[in-house]
CSV table of C-alpha atoms in Angstrom, one decimal:
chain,number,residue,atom,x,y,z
A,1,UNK,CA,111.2,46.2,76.9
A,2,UNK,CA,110.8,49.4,75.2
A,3,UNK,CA,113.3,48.3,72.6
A,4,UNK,CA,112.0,45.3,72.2
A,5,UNK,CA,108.5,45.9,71.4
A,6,UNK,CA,109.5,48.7,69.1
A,7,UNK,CA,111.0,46.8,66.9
A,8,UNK,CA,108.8,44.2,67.1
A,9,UNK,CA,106.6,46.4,65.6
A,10,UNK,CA,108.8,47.4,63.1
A,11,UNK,CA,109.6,43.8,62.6
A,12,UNK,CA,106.3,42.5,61.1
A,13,UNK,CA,105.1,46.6,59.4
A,14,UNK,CA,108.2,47.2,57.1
A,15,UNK,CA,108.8,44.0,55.5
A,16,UNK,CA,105.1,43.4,54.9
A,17,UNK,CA,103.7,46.9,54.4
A,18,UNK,CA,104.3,46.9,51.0
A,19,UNK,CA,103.2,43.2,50.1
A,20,UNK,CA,99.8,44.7,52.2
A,21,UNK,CA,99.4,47.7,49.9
A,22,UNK,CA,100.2,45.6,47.0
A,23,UNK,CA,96.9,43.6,48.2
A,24,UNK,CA,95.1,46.6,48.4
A,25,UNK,CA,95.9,47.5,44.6
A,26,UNK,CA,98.0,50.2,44.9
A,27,UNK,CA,100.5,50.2,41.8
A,28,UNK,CA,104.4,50.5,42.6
A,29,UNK,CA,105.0,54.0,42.2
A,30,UNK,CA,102.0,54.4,44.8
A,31,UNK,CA,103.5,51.9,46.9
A,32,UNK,CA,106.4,53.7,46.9
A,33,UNK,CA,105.1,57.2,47.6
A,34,UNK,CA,103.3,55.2,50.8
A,35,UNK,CA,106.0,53.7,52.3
A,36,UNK,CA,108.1,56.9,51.9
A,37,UNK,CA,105.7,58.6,54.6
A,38,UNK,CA,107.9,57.5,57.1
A,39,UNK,CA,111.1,58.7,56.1
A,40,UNK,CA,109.2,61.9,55.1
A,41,UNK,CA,108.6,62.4,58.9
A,42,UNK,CA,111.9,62.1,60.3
A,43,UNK,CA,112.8,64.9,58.1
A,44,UNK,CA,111.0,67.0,61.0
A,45,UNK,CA,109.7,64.2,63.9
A,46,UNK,CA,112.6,63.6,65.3
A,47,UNK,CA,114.7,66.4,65.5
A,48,UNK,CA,111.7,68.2,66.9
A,49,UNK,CA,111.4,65.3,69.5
A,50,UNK,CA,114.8,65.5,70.1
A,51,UNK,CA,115.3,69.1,70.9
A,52,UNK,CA,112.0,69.2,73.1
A,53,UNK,CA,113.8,66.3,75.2
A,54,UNK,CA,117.2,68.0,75.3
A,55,UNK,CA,115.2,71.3,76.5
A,56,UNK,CA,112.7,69.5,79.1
A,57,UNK,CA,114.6,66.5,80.3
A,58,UNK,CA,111.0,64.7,79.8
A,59,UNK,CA,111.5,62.0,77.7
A,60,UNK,CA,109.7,59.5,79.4
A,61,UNK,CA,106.6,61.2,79.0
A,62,UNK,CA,107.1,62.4,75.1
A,63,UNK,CA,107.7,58.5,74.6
A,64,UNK,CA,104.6,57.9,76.2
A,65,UNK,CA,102.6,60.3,74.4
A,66,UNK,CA,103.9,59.3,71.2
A,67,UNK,CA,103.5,55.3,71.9
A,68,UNK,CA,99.3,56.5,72.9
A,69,UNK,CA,99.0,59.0,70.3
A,70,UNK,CA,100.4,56.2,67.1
A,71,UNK,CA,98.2,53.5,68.5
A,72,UNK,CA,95.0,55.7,69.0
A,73,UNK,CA,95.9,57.0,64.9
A,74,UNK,CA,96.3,53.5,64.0
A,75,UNK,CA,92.8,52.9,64.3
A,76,UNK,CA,92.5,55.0,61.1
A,77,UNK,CA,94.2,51.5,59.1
A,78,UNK,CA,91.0,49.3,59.9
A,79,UNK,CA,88.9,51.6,57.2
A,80,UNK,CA,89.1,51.4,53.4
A,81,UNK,CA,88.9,54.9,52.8
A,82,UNK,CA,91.3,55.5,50.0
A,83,UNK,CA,94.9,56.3,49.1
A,84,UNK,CA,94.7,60.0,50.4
A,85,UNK,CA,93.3,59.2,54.0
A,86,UNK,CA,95.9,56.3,54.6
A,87,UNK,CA,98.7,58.8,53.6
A,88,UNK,CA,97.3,60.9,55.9
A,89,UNK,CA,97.1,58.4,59.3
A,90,UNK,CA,100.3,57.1,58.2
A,91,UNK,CA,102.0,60.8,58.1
A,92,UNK,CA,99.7,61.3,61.6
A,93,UNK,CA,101.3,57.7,63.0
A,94,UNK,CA,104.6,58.0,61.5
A,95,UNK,CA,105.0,61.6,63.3
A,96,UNK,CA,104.7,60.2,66.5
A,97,UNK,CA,106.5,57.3,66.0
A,98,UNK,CA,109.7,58.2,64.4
A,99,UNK,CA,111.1,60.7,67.5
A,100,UNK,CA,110.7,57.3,69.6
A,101,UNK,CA,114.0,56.1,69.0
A,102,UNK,CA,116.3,59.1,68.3
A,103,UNK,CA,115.2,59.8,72.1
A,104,UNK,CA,115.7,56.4,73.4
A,105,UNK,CA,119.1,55.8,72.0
A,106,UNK,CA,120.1,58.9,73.5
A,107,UNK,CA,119.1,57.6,76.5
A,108,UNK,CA,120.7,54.6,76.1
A,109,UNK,CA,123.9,55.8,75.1
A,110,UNK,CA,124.3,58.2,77.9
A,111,UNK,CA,123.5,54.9,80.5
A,112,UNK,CA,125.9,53.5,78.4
A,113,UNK,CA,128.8,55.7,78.3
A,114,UNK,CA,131.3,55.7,81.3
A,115,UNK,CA,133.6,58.8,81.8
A,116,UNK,CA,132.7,59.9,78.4
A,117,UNK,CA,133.5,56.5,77.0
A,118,UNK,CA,131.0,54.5,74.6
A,119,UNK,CA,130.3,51.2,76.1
A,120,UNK,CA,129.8,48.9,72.6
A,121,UNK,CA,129.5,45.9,75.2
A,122,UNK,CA,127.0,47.6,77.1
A,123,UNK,CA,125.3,48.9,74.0
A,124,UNK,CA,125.1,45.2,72.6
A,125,UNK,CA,123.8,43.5,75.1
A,126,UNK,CA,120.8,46.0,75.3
A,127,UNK,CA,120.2,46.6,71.5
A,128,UNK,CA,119.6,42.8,70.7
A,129,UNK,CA,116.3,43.0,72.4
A,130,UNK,CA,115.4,44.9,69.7
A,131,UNK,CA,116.6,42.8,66.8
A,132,UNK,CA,114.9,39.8,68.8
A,133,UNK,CA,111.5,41.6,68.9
A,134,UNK,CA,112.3,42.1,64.9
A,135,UNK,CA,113.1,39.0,64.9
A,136,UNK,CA,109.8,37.3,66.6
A,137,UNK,CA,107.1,39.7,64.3
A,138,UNK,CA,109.0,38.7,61.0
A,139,UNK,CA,108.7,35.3,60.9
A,140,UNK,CA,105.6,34.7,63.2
A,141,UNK,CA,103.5,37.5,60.8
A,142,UNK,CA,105.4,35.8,57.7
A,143,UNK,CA,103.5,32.5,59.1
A,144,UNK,CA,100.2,34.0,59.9
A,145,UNK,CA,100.1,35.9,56.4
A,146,UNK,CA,101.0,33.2,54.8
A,147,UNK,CA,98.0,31.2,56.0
A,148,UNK,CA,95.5,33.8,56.8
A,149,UNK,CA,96.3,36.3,54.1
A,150,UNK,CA,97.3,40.1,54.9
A,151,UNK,CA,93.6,41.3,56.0
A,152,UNK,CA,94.5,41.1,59.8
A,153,UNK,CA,97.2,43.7,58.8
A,154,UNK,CA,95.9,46.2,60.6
A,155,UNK,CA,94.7,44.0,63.9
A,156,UNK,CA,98.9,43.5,64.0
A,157,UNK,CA,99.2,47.2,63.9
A,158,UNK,CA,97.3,47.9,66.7
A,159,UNK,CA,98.4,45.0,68.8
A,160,UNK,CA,102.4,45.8,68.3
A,161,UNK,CA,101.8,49.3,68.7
A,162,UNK,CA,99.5,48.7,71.9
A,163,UNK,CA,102.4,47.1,73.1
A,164,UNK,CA,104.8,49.5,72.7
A,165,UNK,CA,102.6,52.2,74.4
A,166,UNK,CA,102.7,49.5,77.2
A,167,UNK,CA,106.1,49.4,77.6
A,168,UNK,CA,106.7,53.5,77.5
A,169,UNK,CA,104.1,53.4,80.7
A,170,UNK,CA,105.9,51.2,82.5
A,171,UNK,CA,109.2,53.1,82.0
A,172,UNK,CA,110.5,54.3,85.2
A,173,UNK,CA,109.1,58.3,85.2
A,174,UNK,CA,112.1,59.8,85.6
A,175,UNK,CA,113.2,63.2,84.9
A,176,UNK,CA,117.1,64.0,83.5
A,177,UNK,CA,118.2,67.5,83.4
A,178,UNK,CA,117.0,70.3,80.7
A,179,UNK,CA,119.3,72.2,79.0
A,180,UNK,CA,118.8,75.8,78.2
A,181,UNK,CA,117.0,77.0,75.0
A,182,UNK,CA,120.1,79.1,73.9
A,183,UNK,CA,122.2,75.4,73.9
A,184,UNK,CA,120.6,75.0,70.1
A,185,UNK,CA,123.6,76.3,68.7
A,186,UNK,CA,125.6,74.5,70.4
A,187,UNK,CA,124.9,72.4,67.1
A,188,UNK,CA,126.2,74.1,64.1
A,189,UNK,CA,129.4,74.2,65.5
A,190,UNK,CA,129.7,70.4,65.3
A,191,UNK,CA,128.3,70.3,61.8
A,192,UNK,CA,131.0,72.7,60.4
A,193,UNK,CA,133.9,70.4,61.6
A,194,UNK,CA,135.0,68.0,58.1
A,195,UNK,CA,135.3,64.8,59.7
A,196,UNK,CA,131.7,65.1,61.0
A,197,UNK,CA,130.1,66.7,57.4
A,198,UNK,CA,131.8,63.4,55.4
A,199,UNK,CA,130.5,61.4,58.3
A,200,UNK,CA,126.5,62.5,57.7
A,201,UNK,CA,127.4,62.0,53.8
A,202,UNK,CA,128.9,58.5,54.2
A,203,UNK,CA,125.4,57.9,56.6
A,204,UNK,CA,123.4,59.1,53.9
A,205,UNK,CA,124.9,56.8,51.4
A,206,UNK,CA,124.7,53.9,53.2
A,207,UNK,CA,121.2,54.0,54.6
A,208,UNK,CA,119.9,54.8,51.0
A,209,UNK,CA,121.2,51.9,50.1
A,210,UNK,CA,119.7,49.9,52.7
A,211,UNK,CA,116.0,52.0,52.4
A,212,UNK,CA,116.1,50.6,49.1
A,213,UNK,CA,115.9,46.9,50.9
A,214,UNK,CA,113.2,48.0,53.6
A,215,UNK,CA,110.8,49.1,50.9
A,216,UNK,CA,111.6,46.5,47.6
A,217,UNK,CA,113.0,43.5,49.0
A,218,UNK,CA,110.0,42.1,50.2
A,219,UNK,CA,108.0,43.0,46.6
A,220,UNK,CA,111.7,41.7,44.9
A,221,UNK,CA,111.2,38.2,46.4
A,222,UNK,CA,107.4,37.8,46.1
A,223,UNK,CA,107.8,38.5,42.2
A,224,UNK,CA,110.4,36.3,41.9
A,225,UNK,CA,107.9,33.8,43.3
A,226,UNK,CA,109.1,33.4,47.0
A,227,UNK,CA,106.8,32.3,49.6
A,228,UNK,CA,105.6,34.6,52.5
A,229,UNK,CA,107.0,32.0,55.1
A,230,UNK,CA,110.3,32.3,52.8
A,231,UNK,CA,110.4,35.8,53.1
A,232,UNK,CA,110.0,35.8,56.6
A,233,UNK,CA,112.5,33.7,57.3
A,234,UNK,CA,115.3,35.6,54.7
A,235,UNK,CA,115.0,38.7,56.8
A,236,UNK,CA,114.7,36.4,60.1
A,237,UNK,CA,118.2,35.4,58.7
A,238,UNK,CA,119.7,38.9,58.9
A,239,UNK,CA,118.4,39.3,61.9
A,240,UNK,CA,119.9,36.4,63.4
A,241,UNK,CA,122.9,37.7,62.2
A,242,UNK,CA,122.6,40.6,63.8
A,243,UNK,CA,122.1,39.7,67.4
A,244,UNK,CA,124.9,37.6,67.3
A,245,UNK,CA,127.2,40.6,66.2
A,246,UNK,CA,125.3,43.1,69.4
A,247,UNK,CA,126.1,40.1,71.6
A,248,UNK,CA,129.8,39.5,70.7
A,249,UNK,CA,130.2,43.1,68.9
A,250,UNK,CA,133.2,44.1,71.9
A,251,UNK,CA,135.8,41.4,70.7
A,252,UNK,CA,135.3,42.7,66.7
A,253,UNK,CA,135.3,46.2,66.7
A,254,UNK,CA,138.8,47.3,68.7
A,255,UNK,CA,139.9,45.8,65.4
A,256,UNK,CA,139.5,48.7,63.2
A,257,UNK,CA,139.1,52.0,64.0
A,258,UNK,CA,135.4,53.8,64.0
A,259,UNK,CA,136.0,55.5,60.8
A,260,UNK,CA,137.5,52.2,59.7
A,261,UNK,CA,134.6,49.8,60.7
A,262,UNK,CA,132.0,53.0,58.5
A,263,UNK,CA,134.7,52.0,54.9
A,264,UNK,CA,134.4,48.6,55.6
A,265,UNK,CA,130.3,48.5,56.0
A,266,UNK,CA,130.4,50.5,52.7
A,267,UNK,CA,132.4,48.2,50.8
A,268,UNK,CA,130.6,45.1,52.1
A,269,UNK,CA,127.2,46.6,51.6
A,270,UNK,CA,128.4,47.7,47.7
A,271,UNK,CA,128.7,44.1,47.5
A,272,UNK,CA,125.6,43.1,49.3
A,273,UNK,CA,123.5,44.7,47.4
A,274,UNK,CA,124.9,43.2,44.1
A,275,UNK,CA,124.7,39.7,44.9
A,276,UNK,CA,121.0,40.5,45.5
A,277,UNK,CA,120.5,42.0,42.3
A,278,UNK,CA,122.5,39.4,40.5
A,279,UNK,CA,121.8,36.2,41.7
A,280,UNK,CA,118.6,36.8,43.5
A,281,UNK,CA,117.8,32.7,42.9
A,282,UNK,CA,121.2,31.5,44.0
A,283,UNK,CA,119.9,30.3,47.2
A,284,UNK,CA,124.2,30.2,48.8
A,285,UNK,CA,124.1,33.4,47.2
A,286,UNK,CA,121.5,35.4,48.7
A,287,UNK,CA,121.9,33.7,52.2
A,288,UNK,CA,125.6,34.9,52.1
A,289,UNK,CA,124.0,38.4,50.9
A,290,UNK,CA,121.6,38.3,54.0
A,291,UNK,CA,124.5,37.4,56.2
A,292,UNK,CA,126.8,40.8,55.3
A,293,UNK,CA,123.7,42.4,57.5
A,294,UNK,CA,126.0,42.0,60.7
A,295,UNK,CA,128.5,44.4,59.2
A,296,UNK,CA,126.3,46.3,56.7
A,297,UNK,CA,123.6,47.5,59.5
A,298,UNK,CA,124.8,46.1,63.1
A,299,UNK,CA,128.3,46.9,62.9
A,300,UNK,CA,127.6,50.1,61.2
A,301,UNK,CA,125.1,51.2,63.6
A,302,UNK,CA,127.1,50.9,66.5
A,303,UNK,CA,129.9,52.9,65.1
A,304,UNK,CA,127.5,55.8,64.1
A,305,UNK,CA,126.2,55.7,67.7
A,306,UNK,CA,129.8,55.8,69.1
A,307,UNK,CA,130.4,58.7,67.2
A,308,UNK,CA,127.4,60.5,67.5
A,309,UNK,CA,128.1,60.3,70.9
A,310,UNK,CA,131.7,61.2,70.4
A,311,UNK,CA,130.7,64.4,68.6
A,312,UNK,CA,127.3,65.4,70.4
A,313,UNK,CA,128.0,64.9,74.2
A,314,UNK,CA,126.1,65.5,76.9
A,315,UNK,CA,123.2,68.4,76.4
A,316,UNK,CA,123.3,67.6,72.4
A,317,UNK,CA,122.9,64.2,72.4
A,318,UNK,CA,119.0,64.2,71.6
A,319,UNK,CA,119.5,66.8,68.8
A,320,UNK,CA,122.4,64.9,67.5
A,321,UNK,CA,120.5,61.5,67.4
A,322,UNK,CA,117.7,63.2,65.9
A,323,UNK,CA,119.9,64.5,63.3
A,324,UNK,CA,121.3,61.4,62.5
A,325,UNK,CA,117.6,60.3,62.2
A,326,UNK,CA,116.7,62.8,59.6
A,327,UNK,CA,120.2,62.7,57.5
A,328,UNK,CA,120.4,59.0,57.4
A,329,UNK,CA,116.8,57.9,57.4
A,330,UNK,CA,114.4,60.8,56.7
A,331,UNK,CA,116.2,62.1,53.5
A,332,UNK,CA,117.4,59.0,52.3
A,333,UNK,CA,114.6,57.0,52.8
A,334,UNK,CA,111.7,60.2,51.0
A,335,UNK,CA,114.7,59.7,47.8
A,336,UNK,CA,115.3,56.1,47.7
A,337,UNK,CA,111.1,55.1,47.9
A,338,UNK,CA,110.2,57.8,44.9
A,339,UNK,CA,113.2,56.8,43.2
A,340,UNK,CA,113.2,53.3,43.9
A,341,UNK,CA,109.6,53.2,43.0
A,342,UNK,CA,110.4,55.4,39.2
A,343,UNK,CA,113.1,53.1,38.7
A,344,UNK,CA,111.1,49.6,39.3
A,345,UNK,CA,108.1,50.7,37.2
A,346,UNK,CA,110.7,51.6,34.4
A,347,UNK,CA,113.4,49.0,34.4
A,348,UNK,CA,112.1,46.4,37.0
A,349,UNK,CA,113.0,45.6,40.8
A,350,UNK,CA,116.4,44.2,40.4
A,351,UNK,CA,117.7,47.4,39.0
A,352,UNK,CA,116.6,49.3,42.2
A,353,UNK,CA,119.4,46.8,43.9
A,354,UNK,CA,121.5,47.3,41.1
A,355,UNK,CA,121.2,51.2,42.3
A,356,UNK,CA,121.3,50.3,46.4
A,357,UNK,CA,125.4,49.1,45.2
A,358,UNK,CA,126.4,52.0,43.5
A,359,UNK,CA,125.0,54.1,46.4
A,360,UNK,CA,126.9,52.4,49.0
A,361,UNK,CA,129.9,52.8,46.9
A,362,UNK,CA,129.3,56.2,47.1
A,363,UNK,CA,129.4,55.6,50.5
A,364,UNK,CA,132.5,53.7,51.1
A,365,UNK,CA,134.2,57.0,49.0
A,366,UNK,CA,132.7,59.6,51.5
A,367,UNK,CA,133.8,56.9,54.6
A,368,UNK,CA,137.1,56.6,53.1
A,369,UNK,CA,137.4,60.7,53.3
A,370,UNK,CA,136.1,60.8,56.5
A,371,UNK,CA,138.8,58.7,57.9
A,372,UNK,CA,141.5,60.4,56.0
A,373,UNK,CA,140.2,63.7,58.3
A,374,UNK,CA,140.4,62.2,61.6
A,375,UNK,CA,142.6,58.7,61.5
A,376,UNK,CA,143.2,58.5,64.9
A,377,UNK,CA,139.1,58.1,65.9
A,378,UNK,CA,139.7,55.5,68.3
A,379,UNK,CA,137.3,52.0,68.2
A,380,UNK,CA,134.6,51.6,70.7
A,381,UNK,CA,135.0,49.8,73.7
């Protein structure tokens, strides 16, 4: 339930976030800078999160506390008070918000995991409530914005997040085991190993490829004259597309191995990304583009679970989620918005695409060396 109200949240405020500010009259660079406060706070949120779960075992009531504290700052979006003060309650939501999930997918994966082994199956089944609840917000708030305009913005704000705070209080309040303080650098160990250092490049690569779609694609298709209900439905599409990969994901990914299925999502991305640059009005076209998203985020995802918790077991698995958090969303997501947003104002929004595939090439290079480092890393189960 927790899952799925999260990202139902997340479902209607990142696609339409942007087209919101645009209303507002913000200009693109501004936009960008915005948007970018989210990423900005999981370059601290959720490893801080993460290591006061590892080191308390109470992560029940952190997610609860951050679920009330986002929706009680949330109130702050109802008032026009300017460009600083929303940067501000977004920096104070956004804090709260972004050690949610680094702390529930490390709950998740240890549930998960049998005998040390990563359950993909398992994982599936449980992470397409998520991509539902995505599912659901994007097209119903495409609808409603369509027809009503994007001045209930904010009443869909508090209503998703009040439902998220609902569903951490009705987690089960249970307590797992805290790890010592000195168990910190337990973590630098792990980060010094090759395969694992090509591994957070490779992550960084691709998810700055893919920020580049949570904060332009939405302002890509409404200048190119797209509907709202249209653009609701295009991400509904990749969503789609991704529940269908959690729910079958255990036949696929025995195929290749780990580091395998990380050169592959690359490559595809790379591709992705340049279809949607190219032939944005090629309707085939940019369905097939939308499509990739099983491999480019689902598949992908899963693997970087399975091999976070491959390389941060047990008493590091918050910090090592969290880390994931800040090296493939945080950084890339504070570069690709200012960058993105430079880039658009200077050359227009098709060349921040045209960026997004050389960055995921990038990617598929640092995946390809990260394989060559540990070939045998097995597939998840």
């Amino acid at each position: 339930m927790l899952s799925a109200s999260y990202f139902a949240h997340i479902g209607f405020f990142n696609p339409y976030l942007p087209l919101w500010l645009k209303e507002l009259g913000f200009s693109l660079i501004a936009i960008a800078v915005l948007t970018s406060v989210q990423s900005a706070t999981r370059l601290f949120a959720p490893y801080l999160w993460g290591s006061l779960s590892d080191r308390t075992g109470e992560r029940v009531r952190l997610l609860r506390y951050g679920a009330t504290a986002a929706l009680l700052v949330s109130l702050g979006l109802w008032f026009d008070a300017g460009g600083v003060v929303l940067f501000v309650v977004l920096l104070l939501m956004f804090s709260h918000t972004s050690g949610m999930m680094p702390m529930s997918e490390a709950a998740l994966a240890h549930l998960v995991s049998q005998g040390g082994t990563f359950d993909a199956r398992r994982y599936g089944r449980v992470r397409l409530w998520g991509s539902l609840g995505f599912l659901v917000t994007v097209v119903a708030a495409g609808l409603w914005f369509e027809r009503f305009g994007l001045v209930h913005f904010p009443a869909w704000t508090l209503g998703t997040l009040a439902a998220v705070a609902l569903s951490a209080w009705l987690l089960p309040d249970f307590r797992e085991p805290a790890h010592a303080t000195e168990d910190a650098a337990g973590v630098w160990p792990v980060l010094r190993q090759p395969p694992v250092r090509w591994f957070f490049a490779a992550v960084f690569f691709h998810v700055l490829a893919h920020i580049f779609i949570y904060v332009f694609f939405s302002l890509y298709l409404d200048s190119l004259g797209y509907s709202k209900t249209v653009i609701g439905l295009l991400w509904a599409l990749s969503v789609v597309i991704e529940i269908a990969w959690f729910f079958t994901q255990s036949r696929w990914l025995p195929r290749f191995s780990l580091s395998g299925w990380l050169v592959l999502a690359a490559a595809l991305m790379s591709l992705r990304m340049a279809l949607t640059a190219g032939l944005p009005l090629v309707w085939p076209v940019l369905l097939l583009a939308q499509a990739l998203h099983a491999i480019t985020f689902a598949a992908h995802h899963t693997v970087c679970i399975a091999l976070l918790s491959h390389h941060f077991p047990g008493r590091l698995r918050g910090r090592g989620q969290a880390l994931y958090t800040v090296v493939g969303y945080g950084l890339p997501g504070v570069v690709g918005g200012l960058a993105g947003g430079l880039l658009s104002s200077a050359f227009g929004l098709a060349s921040v695409f045209w960026l997004s595939s050389a960055c995921a090439a990038v990617a598929c290079l640092c995946a390809l060396r990260a394989r060559a480092l540990q070939p045998t890393s097995a597939a998840a189960g």
